mmCIF file with all atom_site columns, C-alpha atoms and ligand atoms in Angstrom:
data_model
loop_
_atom_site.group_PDB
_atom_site.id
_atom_site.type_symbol
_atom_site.label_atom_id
_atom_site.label_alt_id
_atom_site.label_comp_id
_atom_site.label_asym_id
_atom_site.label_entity_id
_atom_site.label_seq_id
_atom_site.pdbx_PDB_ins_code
_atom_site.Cartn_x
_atom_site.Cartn_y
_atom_site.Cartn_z
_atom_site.occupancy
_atom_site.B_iso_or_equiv
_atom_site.pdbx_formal_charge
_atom_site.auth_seq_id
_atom_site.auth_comp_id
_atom_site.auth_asym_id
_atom_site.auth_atom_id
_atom_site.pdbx_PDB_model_num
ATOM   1   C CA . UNK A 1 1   ? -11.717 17.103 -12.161 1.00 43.00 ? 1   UNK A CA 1
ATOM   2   C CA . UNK A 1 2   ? -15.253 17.479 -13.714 1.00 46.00 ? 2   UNK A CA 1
ATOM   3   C CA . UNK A 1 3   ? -16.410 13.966 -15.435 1.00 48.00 ? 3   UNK A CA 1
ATOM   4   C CA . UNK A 1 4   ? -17.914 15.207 -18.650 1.00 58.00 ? 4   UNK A CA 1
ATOM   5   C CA . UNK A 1 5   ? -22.003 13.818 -18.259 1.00 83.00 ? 5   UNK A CA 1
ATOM   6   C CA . UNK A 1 6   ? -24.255 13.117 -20.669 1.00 93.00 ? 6   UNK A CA 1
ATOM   7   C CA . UNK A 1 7   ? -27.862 14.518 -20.475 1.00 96.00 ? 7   UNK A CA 1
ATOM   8   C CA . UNK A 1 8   ? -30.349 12.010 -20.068 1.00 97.00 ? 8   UNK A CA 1
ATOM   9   C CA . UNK A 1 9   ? -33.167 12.397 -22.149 1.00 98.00 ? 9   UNK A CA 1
ATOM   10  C CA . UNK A 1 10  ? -37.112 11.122 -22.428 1.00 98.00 ? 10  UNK A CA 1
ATOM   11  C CA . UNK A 1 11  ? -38.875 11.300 -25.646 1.00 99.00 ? 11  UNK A CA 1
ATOM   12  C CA . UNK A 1 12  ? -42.806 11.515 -25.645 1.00 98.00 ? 12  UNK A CA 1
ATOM   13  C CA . UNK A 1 13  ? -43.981 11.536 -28.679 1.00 98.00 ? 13  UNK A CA 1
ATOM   14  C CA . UNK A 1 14  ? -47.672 10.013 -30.215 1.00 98.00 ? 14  UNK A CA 1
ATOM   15  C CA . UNK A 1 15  ? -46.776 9.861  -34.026 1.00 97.00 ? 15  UNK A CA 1
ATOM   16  C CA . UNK A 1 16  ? -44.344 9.111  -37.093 1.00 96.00 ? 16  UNK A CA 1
ATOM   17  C CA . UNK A 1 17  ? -41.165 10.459 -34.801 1.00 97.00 ? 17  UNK A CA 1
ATOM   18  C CA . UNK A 1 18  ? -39.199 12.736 -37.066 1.00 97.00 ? 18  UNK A CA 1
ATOM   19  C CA . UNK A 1 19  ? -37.678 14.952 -34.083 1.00 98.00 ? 19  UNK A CA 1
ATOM   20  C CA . UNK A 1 20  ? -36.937 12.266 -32.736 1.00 98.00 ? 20  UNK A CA 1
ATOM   21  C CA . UNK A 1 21  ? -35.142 10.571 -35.367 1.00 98.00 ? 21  UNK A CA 1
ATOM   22  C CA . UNK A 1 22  ? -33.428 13.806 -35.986 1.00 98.00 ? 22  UNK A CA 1
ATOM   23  C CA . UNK A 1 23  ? -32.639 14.128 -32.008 1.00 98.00 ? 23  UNK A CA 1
ATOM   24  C CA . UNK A 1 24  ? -31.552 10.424 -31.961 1.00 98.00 ? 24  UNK A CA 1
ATOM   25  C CA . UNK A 1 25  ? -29.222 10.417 -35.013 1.00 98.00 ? 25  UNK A CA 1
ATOM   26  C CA . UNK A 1 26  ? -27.913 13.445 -33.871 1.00 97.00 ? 26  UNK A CA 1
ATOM   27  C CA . UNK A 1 27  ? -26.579 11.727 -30.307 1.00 97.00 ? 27  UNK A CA 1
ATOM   28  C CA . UNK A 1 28  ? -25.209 8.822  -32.195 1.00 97.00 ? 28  UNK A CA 1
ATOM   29  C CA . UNK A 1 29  ? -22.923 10.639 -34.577 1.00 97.00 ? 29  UNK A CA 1
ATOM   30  C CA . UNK A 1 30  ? -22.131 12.314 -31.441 1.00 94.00 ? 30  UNK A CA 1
ATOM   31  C CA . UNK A 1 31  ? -22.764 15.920 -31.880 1.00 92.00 ? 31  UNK A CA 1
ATOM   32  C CA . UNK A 1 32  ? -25.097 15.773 -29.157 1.00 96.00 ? 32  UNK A CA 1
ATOM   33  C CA . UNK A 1 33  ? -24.355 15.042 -25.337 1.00 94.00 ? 33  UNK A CA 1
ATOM   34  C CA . UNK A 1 34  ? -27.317 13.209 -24.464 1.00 97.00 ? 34  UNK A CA 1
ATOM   35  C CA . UNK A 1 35  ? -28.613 9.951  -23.494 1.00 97.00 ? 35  UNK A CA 1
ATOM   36  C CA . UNK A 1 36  ? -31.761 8.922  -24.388 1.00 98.00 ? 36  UNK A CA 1
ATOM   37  C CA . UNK A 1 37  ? -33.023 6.463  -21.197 1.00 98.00 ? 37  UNK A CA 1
ATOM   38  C CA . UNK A 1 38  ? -36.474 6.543  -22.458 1.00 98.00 ? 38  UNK A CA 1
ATOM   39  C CA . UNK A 1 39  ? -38.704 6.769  -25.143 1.00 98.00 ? 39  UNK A CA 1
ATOM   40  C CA . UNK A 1 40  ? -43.053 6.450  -24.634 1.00 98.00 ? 40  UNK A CA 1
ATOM   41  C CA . UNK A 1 41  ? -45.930 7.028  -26.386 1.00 98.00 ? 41  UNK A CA 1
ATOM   42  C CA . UNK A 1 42  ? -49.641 6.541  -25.694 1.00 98.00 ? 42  UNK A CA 1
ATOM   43  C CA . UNK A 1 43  ? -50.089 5.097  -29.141 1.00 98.00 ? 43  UNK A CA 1
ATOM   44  C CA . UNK A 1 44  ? -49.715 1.604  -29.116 1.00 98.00 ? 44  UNK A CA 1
ATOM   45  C CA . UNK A 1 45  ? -48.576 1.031  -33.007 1.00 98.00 ? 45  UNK A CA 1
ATOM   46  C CA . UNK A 1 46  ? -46.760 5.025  -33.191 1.00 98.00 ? 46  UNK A CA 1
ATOM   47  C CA . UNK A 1 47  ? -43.792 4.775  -35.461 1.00 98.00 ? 47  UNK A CA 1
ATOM   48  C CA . UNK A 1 48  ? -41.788 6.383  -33.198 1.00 98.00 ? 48  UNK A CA 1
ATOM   49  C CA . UNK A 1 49  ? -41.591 3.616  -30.533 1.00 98.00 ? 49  UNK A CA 1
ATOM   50  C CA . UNK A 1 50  ? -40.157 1.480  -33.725 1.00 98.00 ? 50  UNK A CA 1
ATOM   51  C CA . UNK A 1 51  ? -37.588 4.247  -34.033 1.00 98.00 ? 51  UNK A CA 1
ATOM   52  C CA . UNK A 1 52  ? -37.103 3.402  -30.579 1.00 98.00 ? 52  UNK A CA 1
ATOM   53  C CA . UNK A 1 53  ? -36.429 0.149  -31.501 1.00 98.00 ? 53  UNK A CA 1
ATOM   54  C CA . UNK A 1 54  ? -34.229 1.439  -34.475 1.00 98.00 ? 54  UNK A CA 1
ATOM   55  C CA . UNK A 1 55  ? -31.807 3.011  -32.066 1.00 98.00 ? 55  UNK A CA 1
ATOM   56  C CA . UNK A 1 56  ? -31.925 0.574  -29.749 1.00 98.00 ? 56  UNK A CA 1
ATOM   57  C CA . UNK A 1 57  ? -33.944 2.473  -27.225 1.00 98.00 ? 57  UNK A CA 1
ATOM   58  C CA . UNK A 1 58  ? -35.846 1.361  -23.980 1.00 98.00 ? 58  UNK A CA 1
ATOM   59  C CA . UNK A 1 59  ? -39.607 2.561  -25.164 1.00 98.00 ? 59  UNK A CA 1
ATOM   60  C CA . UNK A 1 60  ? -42.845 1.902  -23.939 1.00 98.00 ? 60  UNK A CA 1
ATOM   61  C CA . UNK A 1 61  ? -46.466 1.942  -24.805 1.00 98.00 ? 61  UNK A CA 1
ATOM   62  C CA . UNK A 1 62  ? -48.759 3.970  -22.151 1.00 98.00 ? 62  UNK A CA 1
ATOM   63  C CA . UNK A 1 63  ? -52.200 3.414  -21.971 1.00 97.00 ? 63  UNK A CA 1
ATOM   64  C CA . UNK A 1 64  ? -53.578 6.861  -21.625 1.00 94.00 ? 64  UNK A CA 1
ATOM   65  C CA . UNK A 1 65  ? -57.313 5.931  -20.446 1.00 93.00 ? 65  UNK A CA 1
ATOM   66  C CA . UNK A 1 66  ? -60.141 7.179  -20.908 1.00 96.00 ? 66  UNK A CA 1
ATOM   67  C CA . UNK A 1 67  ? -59.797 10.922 -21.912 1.00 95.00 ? 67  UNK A CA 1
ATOM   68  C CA . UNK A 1 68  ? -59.503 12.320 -25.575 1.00 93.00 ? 68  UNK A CA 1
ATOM   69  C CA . UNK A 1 69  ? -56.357 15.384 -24.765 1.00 94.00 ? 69  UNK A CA 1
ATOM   70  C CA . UNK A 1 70  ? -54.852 14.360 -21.550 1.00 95.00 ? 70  UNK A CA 1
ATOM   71  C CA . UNK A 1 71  ? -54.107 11.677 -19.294 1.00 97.00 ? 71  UNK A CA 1
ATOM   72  C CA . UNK A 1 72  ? -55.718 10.085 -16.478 1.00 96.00 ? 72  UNK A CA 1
ATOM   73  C CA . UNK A 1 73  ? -53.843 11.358 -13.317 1.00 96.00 ? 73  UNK A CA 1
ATOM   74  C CA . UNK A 1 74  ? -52.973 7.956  -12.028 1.00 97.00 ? 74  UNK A CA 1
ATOM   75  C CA . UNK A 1 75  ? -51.761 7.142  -15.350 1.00 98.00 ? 75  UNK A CA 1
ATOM   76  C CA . UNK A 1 76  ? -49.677 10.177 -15.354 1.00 98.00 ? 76  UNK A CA 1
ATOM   77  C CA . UNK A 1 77  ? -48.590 9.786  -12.045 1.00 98.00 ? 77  UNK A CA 1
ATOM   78  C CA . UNK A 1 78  ? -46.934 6.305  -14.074 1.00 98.00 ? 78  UNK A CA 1
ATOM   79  C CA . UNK A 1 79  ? -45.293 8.273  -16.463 1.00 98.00 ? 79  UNK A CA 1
ATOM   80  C CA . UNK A 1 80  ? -43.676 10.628 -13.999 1.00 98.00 ? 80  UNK A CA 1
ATOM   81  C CA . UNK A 1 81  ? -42.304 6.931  -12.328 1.00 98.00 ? 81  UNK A CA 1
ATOM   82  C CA . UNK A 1 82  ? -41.235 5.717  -15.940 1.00 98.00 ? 82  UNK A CA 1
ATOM   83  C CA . UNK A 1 83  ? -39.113 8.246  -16.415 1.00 98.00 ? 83  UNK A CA 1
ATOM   84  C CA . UNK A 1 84  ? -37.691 8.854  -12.762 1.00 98.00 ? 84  UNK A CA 1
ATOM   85  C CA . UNK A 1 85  ? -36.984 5.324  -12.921 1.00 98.00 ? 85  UNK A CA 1
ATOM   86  C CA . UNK A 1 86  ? -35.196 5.918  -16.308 1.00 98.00 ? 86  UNK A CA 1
ATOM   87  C CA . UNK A 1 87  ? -33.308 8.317  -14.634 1.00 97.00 ? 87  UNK A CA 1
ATOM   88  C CA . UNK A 1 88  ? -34.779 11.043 -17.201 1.00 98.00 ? 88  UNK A CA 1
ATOM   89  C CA . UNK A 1 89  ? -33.646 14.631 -15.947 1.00 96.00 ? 89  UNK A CA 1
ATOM   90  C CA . UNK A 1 90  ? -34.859 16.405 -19.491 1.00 98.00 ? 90  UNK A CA 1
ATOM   91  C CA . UNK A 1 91  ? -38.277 15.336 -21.271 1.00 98.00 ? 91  UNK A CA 1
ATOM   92  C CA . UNK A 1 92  ? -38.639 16.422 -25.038 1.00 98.00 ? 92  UNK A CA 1
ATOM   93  C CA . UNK A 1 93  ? -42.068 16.445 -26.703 1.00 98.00 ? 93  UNK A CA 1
ATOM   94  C CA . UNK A 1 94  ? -42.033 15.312 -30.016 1.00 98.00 ? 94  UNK A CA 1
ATOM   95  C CA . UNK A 1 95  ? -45.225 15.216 -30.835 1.00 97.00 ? 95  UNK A CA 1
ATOM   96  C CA . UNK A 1 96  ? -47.103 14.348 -27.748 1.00 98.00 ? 96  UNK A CA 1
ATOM   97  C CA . UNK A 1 97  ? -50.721 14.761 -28.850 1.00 96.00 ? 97  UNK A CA 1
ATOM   98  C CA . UNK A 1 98  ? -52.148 14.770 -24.915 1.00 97.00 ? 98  UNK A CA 1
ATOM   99  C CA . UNK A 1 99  ? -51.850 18.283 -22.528 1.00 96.00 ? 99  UNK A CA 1
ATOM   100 C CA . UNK A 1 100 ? -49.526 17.534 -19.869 1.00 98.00 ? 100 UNK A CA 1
ATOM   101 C CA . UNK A 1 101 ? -51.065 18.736 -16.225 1.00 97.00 ? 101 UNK A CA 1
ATOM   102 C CA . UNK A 1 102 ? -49.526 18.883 -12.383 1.00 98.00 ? 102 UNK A CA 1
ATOM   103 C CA . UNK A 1 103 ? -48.318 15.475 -12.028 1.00 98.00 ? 103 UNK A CA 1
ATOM   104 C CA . UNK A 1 104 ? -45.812 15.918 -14.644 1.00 98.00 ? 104 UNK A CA 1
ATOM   105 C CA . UNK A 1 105 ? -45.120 19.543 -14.189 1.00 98.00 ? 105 UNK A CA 1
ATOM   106 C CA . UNK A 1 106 ? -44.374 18.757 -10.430 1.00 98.00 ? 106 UNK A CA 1
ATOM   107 C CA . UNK A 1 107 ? -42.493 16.033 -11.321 1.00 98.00 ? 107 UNK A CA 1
ATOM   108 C CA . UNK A 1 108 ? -39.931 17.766 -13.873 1.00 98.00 ? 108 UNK A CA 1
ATOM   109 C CA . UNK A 1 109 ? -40.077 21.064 -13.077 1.00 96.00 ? 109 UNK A CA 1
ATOM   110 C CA . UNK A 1 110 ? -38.550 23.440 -15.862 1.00 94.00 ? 110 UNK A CA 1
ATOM   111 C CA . UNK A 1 111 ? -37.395 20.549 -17.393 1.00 97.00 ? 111 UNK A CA 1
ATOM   112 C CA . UNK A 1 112 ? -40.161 19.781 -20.146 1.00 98.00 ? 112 UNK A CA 1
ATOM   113 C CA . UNK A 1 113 ? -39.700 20.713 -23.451 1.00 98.00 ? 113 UNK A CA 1
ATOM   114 C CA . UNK A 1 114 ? -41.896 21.228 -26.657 1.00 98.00 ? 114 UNK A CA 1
ATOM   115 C CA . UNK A 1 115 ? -41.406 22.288 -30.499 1.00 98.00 ? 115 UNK A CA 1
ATOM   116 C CA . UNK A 1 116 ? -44.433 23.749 -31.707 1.00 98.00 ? 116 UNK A CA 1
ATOM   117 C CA . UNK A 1 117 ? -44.885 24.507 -35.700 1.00 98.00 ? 117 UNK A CA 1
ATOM   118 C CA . UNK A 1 118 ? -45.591 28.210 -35.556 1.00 98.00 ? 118 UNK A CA 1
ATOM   119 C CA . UNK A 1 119 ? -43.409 31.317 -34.563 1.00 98.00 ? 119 UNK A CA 1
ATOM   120 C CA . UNK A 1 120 ? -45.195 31.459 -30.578 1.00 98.00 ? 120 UNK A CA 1
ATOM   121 C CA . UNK A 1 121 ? -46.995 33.486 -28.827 1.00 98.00 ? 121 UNK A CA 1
ATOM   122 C CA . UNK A 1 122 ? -48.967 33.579 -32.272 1.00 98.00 ? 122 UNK A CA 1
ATOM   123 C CA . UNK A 1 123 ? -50.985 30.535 -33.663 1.00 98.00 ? 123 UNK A CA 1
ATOM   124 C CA . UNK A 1 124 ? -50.902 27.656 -30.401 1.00 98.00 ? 124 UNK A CA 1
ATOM   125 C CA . UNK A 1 125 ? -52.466 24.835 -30.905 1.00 96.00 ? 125 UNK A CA 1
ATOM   126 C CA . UNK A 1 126 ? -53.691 22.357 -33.707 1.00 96.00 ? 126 UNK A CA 1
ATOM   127 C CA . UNK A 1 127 ? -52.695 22.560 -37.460 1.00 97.00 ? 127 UNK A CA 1
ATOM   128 C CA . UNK A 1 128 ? -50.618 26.098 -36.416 1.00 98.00 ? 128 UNK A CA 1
ATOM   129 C CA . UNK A 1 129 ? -49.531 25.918 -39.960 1.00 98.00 ? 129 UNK A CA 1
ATOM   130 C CA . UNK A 1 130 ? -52.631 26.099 -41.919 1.00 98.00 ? 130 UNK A CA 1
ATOM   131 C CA . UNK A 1 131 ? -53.905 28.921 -38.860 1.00 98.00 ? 131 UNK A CA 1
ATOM   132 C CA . UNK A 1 132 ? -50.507 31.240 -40.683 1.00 98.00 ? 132 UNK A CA 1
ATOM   133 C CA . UNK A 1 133 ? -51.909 30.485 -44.066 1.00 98.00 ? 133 UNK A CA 1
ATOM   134 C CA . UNK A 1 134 ? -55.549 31.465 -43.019 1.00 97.00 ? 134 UNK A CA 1
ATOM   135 C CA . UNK A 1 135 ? -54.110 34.228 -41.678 1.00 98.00 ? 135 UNK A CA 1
ATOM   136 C CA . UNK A 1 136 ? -52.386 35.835 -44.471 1.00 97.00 ? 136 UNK A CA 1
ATOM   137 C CA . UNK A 1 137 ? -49.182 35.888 -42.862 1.00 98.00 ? 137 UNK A CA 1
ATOM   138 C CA . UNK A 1 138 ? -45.838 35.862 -44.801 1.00 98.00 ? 138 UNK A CA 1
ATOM   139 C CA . UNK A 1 139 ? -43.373 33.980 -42.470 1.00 98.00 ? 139 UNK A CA 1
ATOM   140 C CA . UNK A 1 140 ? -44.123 31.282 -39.627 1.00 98.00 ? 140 UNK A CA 1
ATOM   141 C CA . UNK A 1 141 ? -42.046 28.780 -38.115 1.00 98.00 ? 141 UNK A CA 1
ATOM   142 C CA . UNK A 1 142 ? -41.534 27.067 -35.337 1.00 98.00 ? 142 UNK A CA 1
ATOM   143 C CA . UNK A 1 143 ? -40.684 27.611 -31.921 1.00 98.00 ? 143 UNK A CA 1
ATOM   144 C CA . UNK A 1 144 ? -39.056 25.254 -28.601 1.00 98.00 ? 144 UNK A CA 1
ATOM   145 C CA . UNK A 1 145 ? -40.165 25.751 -25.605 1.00 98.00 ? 145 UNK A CA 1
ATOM   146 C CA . UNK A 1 146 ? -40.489 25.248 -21.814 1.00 98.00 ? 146 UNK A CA 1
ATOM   147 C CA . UNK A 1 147 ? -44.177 23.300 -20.909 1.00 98.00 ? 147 UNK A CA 1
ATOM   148 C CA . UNK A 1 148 ? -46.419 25.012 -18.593 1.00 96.00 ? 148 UNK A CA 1
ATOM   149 C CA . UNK A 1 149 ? -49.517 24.975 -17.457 1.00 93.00 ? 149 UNK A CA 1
ATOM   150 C CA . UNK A 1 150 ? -50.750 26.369 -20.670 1.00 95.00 ? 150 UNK A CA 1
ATOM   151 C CA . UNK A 1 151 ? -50.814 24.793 -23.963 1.00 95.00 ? 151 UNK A CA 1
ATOM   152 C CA . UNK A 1 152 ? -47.846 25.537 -26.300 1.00 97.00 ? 152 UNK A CA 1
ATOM   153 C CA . UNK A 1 153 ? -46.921 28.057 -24.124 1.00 96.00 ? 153 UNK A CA 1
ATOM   154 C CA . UNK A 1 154 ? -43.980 28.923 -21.362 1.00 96.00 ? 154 UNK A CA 1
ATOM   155 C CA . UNK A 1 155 ? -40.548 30.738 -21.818 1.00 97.00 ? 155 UNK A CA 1
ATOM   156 C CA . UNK A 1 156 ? -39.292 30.296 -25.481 1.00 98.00 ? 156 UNK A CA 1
ATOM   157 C CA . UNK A 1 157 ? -36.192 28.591 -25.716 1.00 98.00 ? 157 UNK A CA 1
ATOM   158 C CA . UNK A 1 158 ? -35.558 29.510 -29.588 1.00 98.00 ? 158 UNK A CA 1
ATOM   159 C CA . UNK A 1 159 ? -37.483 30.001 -32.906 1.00 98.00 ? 159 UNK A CA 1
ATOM   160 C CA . UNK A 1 160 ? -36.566 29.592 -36.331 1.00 98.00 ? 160 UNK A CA 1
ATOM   161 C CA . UNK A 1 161 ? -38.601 31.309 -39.700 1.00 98.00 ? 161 UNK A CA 1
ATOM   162 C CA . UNK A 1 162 ? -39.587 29.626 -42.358 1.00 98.00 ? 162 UNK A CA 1
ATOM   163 C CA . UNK A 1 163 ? -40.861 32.050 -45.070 1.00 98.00 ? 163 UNK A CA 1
ATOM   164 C CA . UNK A 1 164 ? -44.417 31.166 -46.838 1.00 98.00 ? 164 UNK A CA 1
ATOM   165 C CA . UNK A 1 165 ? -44.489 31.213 -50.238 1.00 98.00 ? 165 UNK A CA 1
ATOM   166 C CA . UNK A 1 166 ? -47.503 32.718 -52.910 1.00 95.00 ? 166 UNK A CA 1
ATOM   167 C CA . UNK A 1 167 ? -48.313 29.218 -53.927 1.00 96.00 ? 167 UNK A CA 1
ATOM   168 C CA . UNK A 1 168 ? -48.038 27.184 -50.414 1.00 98.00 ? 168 UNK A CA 1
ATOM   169 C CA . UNK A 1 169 ? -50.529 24.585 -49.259 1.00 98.00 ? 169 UNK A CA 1
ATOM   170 C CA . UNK A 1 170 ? -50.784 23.512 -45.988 1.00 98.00 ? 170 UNK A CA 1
ATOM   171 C CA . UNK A 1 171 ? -48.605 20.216 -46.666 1.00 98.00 ? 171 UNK A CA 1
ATOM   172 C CA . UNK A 1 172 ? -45.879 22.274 -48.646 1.00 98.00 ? 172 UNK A CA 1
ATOM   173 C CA . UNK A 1 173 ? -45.335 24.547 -45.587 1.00 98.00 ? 173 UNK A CA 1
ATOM   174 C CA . UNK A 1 174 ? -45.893 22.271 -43.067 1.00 98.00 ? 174 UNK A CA 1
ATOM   175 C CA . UNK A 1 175 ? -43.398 19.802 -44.702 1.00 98.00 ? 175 UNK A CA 1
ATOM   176 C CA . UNK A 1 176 ? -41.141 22.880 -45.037 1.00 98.00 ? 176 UNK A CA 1
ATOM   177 C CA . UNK A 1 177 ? -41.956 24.066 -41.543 1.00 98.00 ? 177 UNK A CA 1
ATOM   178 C CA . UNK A 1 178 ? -41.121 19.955 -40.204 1.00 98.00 ? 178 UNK A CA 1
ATOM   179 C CA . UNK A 1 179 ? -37.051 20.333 -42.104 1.00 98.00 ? 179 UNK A CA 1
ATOM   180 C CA . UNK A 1 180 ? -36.412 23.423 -39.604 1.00 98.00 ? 180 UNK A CA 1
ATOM   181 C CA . UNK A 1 181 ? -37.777 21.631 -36.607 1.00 98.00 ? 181 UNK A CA 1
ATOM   182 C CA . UNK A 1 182 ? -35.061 18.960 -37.056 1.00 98.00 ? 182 UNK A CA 1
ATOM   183 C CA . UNK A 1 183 ? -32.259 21.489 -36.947 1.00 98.00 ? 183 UNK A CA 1
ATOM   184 C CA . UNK A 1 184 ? -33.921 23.659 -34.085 1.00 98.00 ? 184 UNK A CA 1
ATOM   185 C CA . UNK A 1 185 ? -34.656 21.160 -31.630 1.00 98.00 ? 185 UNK A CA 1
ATOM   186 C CA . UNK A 1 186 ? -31.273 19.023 -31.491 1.00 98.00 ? 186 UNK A CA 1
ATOM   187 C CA . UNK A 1 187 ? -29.172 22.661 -31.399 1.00 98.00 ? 187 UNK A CA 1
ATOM   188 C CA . UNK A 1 188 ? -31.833 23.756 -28.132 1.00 98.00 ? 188 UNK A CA 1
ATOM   189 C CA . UNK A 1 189 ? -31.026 20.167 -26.771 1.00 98.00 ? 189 UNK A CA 1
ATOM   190 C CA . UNK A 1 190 ? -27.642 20.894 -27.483 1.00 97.00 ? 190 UNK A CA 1
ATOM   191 C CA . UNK A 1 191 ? -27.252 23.852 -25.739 1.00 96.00 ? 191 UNK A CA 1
ATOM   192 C CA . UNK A 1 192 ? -29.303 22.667 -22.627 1.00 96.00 ? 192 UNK A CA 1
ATOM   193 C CA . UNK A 1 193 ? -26.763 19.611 -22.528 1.00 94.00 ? 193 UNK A CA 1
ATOM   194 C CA . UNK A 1 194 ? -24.184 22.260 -22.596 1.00 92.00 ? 194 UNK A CA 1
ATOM   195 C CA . UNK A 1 195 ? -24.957 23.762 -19.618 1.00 91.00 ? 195 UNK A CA 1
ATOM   196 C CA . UNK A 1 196 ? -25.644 20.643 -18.207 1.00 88.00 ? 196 UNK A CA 1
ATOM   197 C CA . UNK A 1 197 ? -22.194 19.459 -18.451 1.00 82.00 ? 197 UNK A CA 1
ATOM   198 C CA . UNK A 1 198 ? -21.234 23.004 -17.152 1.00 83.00 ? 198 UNK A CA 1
ATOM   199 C CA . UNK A 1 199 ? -22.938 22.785 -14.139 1.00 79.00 ? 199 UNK A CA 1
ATOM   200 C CA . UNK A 1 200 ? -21.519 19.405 -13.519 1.00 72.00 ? 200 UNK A CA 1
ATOM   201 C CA . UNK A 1 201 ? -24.885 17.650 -13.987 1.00 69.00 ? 201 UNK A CA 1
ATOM   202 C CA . UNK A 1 202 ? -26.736 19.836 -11.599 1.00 70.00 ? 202 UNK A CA 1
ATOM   203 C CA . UNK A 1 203 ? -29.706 20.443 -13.978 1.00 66.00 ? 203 UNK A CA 1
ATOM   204 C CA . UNK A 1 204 ? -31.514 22.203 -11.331 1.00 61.00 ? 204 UNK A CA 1
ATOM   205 C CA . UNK A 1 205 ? -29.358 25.332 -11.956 1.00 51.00 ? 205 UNK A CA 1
ATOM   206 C CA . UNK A 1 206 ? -29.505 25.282 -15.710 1.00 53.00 ? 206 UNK A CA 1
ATOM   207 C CA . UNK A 1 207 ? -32.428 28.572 -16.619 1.00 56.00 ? 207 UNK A CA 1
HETATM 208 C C1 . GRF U 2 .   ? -44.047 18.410 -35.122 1.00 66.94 ? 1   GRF U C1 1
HETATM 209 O O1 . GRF U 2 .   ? -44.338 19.041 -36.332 1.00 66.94 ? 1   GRF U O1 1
HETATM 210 C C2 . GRF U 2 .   ? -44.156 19.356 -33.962 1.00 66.94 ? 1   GRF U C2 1
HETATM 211 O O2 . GRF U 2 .   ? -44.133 20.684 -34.339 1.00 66.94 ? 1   GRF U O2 1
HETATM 212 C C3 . GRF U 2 .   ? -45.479 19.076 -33.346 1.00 66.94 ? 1   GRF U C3 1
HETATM 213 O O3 . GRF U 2 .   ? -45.724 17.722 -33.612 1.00 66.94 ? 1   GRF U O3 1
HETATM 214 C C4 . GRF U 2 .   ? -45.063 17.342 -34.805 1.00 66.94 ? 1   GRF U C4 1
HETATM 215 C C5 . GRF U 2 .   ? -44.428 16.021 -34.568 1.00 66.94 ? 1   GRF U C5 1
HETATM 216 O O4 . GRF U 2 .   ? -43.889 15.470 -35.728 1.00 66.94 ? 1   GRF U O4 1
HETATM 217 N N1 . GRF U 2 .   ? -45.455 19.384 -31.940 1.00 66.94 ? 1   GRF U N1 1
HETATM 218 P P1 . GRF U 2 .   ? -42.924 14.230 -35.646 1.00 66.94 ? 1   GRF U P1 1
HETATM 219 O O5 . GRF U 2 .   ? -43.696 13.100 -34.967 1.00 66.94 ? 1   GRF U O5 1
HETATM 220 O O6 . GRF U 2 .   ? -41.713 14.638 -34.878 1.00 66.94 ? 1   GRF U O6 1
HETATM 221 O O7 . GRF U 2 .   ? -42.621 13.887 -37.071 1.00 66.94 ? 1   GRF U O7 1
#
């Protein structure tokens, strides 16, 4: 008989944590089949490593050293232990303000995720919000996907619209943008834990 498995999950995340809430609340009311081993950020005082806390999490603060968007290798080399030696098989980025490069990628291959506030391939990177407004455009939204080499970019997992409105600012859509996230990411998590337990924990199969 196939034991039913739980995914288990690390959270990166550098800020207030409200994916993460969402993705954590969501696994203890038990909609979600995942275990979260593992949450880190490279902010020492980030709210989300007291959500951590909250939930009763492991969590951990990660020096990043001495570069502005990225870790230092070694240090990254760390993180890729960390979460090994959580037994992590799925990373989510909630908010994970550095660029992720080969030490990670090599280390969980296909198995990074992102949500990224815009509908992707259009508007990567910072403030993708107020880059719609500028823009003109009338819907945005937000998008989870696979991490690759490139930044928020990789094979799109799903997307959700959020419509903009004559009289947005760039906190009204962004805070409108931020209530979507919270149902898109836990249903892609879901559905990832789904074939998970499908597979019989053999992530490596899972596309
Ligand atoms: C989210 O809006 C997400 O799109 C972006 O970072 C933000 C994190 O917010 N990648 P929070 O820390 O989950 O509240």
């Amino acid at each position: 008989m196939i034991q039913m498995k739980h995914l288990p999950i690390g959270i990166l995340g550098s800020g207030k944590g409200s994916n993460c809430r969402a993705i954590l609340e969501r696994i203890r009311s038990g909609d979600l089949s995942a275990e979260p081993r593992l949450v880190v950020s490279d902010v020492l005082d980030a709210p989300i490593l007291d959500l951590a806390r909250e939930f009763g999490v492991a969590n951990a603060y990660l020096p990043p050293g001495r570069f502005r968007t990225r870790l230092e290798p070694e240090i990254e080399e760390q993180l890729v232990q960390m979460l090994q030696d959580a037994g992590v098989e799925l990373v989510v980025l909630a908010g994970f303000m550095r660029v992720l490069h080969e030490p990670m990628l090599k280390g969980f291959p296909r198995r990074i995720i992102n949500i990224h506030p815009s509908l992707l391939p259009k508007f990567p990177g910072l403030e993708a919000w107020k880059q719609a407004l500028a823009a003109g455009e009338t819907v945005t939204g937000c998008t989870v996907h696979y991490v690759d080499e490139k930044i928020d970019h990789g094979q799109i997992l799903g997307q959700r619209e959020v419509a903009i409105l004559p009289n947005d600012t760039p906190e009204s859509l962004h805070a409108r943008i931020q209530i979507v996230e919270r149902e898109l990411y836990p249903a892609i998590i879901a559905e990832l834990c789904e074939k998970y337990v499908k597979d019989a924990g053999n992530f490596e199969t899972a596309g």
